PDB file of C-alpha atoms in Angstrom:
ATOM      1  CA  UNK A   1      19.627  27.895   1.567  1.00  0.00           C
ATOM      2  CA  UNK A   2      20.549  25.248   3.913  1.00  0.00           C
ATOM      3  CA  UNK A   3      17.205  25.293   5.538  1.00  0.00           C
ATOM      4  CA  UNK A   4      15.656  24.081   2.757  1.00  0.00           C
ATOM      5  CA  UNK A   5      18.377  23.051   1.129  1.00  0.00           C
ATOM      6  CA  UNK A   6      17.009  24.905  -2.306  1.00  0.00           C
ATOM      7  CA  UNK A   7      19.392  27.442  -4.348  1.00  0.00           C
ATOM      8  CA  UNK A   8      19.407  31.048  -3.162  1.00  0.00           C
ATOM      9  CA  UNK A   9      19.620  33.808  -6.444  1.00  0.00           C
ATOM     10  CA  UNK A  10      20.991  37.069  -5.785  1.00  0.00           C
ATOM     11  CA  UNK A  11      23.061  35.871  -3.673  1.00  0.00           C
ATOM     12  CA  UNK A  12      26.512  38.511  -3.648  1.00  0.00           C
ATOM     13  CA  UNK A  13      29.803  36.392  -4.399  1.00  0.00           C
ATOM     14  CA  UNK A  14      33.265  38.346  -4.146  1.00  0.00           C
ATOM     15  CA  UNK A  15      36.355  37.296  -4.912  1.00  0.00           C
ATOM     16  CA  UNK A  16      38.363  39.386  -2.308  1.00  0.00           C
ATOM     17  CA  UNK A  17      40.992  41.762  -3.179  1.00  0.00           C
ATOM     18  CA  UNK A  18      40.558  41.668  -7.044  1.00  0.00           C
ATOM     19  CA  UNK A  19      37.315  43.713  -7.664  1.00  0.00           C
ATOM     20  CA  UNK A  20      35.806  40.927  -9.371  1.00  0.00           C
ATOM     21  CA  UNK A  21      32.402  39.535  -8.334  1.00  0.00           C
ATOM     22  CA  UNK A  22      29.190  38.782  -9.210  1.00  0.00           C
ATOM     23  CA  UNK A  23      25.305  37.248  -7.875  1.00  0.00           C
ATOM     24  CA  UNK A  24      24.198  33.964  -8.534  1.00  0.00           C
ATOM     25  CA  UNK A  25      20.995  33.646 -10.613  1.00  0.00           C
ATOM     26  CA  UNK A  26      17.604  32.058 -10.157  1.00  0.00           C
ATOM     27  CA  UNK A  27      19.178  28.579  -9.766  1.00  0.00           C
ATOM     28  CA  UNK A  28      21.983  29.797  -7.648  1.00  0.00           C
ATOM     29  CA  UNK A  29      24.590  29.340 -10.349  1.00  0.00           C
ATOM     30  CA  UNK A  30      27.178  32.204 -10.834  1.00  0.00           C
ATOM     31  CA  UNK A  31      30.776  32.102 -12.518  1.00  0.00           C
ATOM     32  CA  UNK A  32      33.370  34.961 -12.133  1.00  0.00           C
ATOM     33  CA  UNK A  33      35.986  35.063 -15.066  1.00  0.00           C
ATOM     34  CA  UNK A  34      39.419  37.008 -15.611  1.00  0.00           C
ATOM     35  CA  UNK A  35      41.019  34.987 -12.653  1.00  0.00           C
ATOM     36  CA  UNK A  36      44.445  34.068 -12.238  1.00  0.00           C
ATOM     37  CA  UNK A  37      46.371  30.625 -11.740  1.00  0.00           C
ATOM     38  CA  UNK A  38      46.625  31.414  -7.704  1.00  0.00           C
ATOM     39  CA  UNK A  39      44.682  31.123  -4.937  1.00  0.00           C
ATOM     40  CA  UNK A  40      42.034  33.392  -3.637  1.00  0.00           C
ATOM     41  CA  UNK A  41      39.075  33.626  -1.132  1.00  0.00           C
ATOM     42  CA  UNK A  42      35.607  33.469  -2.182  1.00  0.00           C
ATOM     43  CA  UNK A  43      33.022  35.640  -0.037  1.00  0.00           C
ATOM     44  CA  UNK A  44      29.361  34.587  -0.295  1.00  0.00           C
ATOM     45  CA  UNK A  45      26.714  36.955   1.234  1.00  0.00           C
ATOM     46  CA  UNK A  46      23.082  37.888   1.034  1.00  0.00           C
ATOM     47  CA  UNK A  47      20.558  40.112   3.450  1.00  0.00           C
ATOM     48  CA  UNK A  48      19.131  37.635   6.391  1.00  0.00           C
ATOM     49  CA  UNK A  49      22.305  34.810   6.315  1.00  0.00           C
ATOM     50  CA  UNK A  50      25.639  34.264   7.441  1.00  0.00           C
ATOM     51  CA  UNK A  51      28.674  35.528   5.421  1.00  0.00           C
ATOM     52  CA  UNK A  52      30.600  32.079   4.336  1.00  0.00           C
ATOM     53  CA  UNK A  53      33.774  32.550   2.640  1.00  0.00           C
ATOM     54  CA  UNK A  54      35.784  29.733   1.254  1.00  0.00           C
ATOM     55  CA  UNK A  55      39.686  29.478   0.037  1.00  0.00           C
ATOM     56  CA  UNK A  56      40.635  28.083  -3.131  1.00  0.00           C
ATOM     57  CA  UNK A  57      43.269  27.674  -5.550  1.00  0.00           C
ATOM     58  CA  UNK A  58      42.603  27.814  -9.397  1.00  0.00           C
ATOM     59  CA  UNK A  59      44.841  25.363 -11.222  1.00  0.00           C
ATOM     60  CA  UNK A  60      45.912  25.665 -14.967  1.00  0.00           C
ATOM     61  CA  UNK A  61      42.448  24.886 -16.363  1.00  0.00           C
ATOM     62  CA  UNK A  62      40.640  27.541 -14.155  1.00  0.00           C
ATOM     63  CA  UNK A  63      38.213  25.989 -13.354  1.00  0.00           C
ATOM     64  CA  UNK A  64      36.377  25.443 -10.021  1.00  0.00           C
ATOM     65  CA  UNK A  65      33.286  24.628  -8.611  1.00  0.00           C
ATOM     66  CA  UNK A  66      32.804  26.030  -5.367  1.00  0.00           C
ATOM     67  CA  UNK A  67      29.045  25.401  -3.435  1.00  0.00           C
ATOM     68  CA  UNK A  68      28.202  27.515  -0.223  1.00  0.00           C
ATOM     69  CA  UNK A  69      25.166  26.923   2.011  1.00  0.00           C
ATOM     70  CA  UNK A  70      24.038  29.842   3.707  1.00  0.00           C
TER      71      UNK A  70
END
């Protein structure tokens, strides 16, 4: 929450145009697997804040840490 600057659960993160997606948890964590070596766009979204979406590009490890403030 940038307000407070606390983590936000349940908050909805898609990874547009793959189906794939989940919510973050009580300490605003969340992790989406089965993605490929390319780049995508993350969409984060819950009732009563902006949508923020971010663009990223997994590398051959997989791994990335994205962090949104809504």
């Amino acid at each position: 929450d940038a307000n407070t600057l606390k983590p936000l659960a349940n908050v909805n993160i898609v990874v547009e145009g793959t189906g794939l997606g989940t919510t973050t948890d009580a300490r605003g964590e969340y992790a989406v697997a089965g993605l490929r070596d390319t780049s995508y766009s993350v969409r984060a979204s819950h009732v009563g804040y902006a949508t923020q979406r971010f663009r990223t590009v997994l590398g051959r490890e997989g791994l990335v840490q994205i962090d949104f403030m809504l």
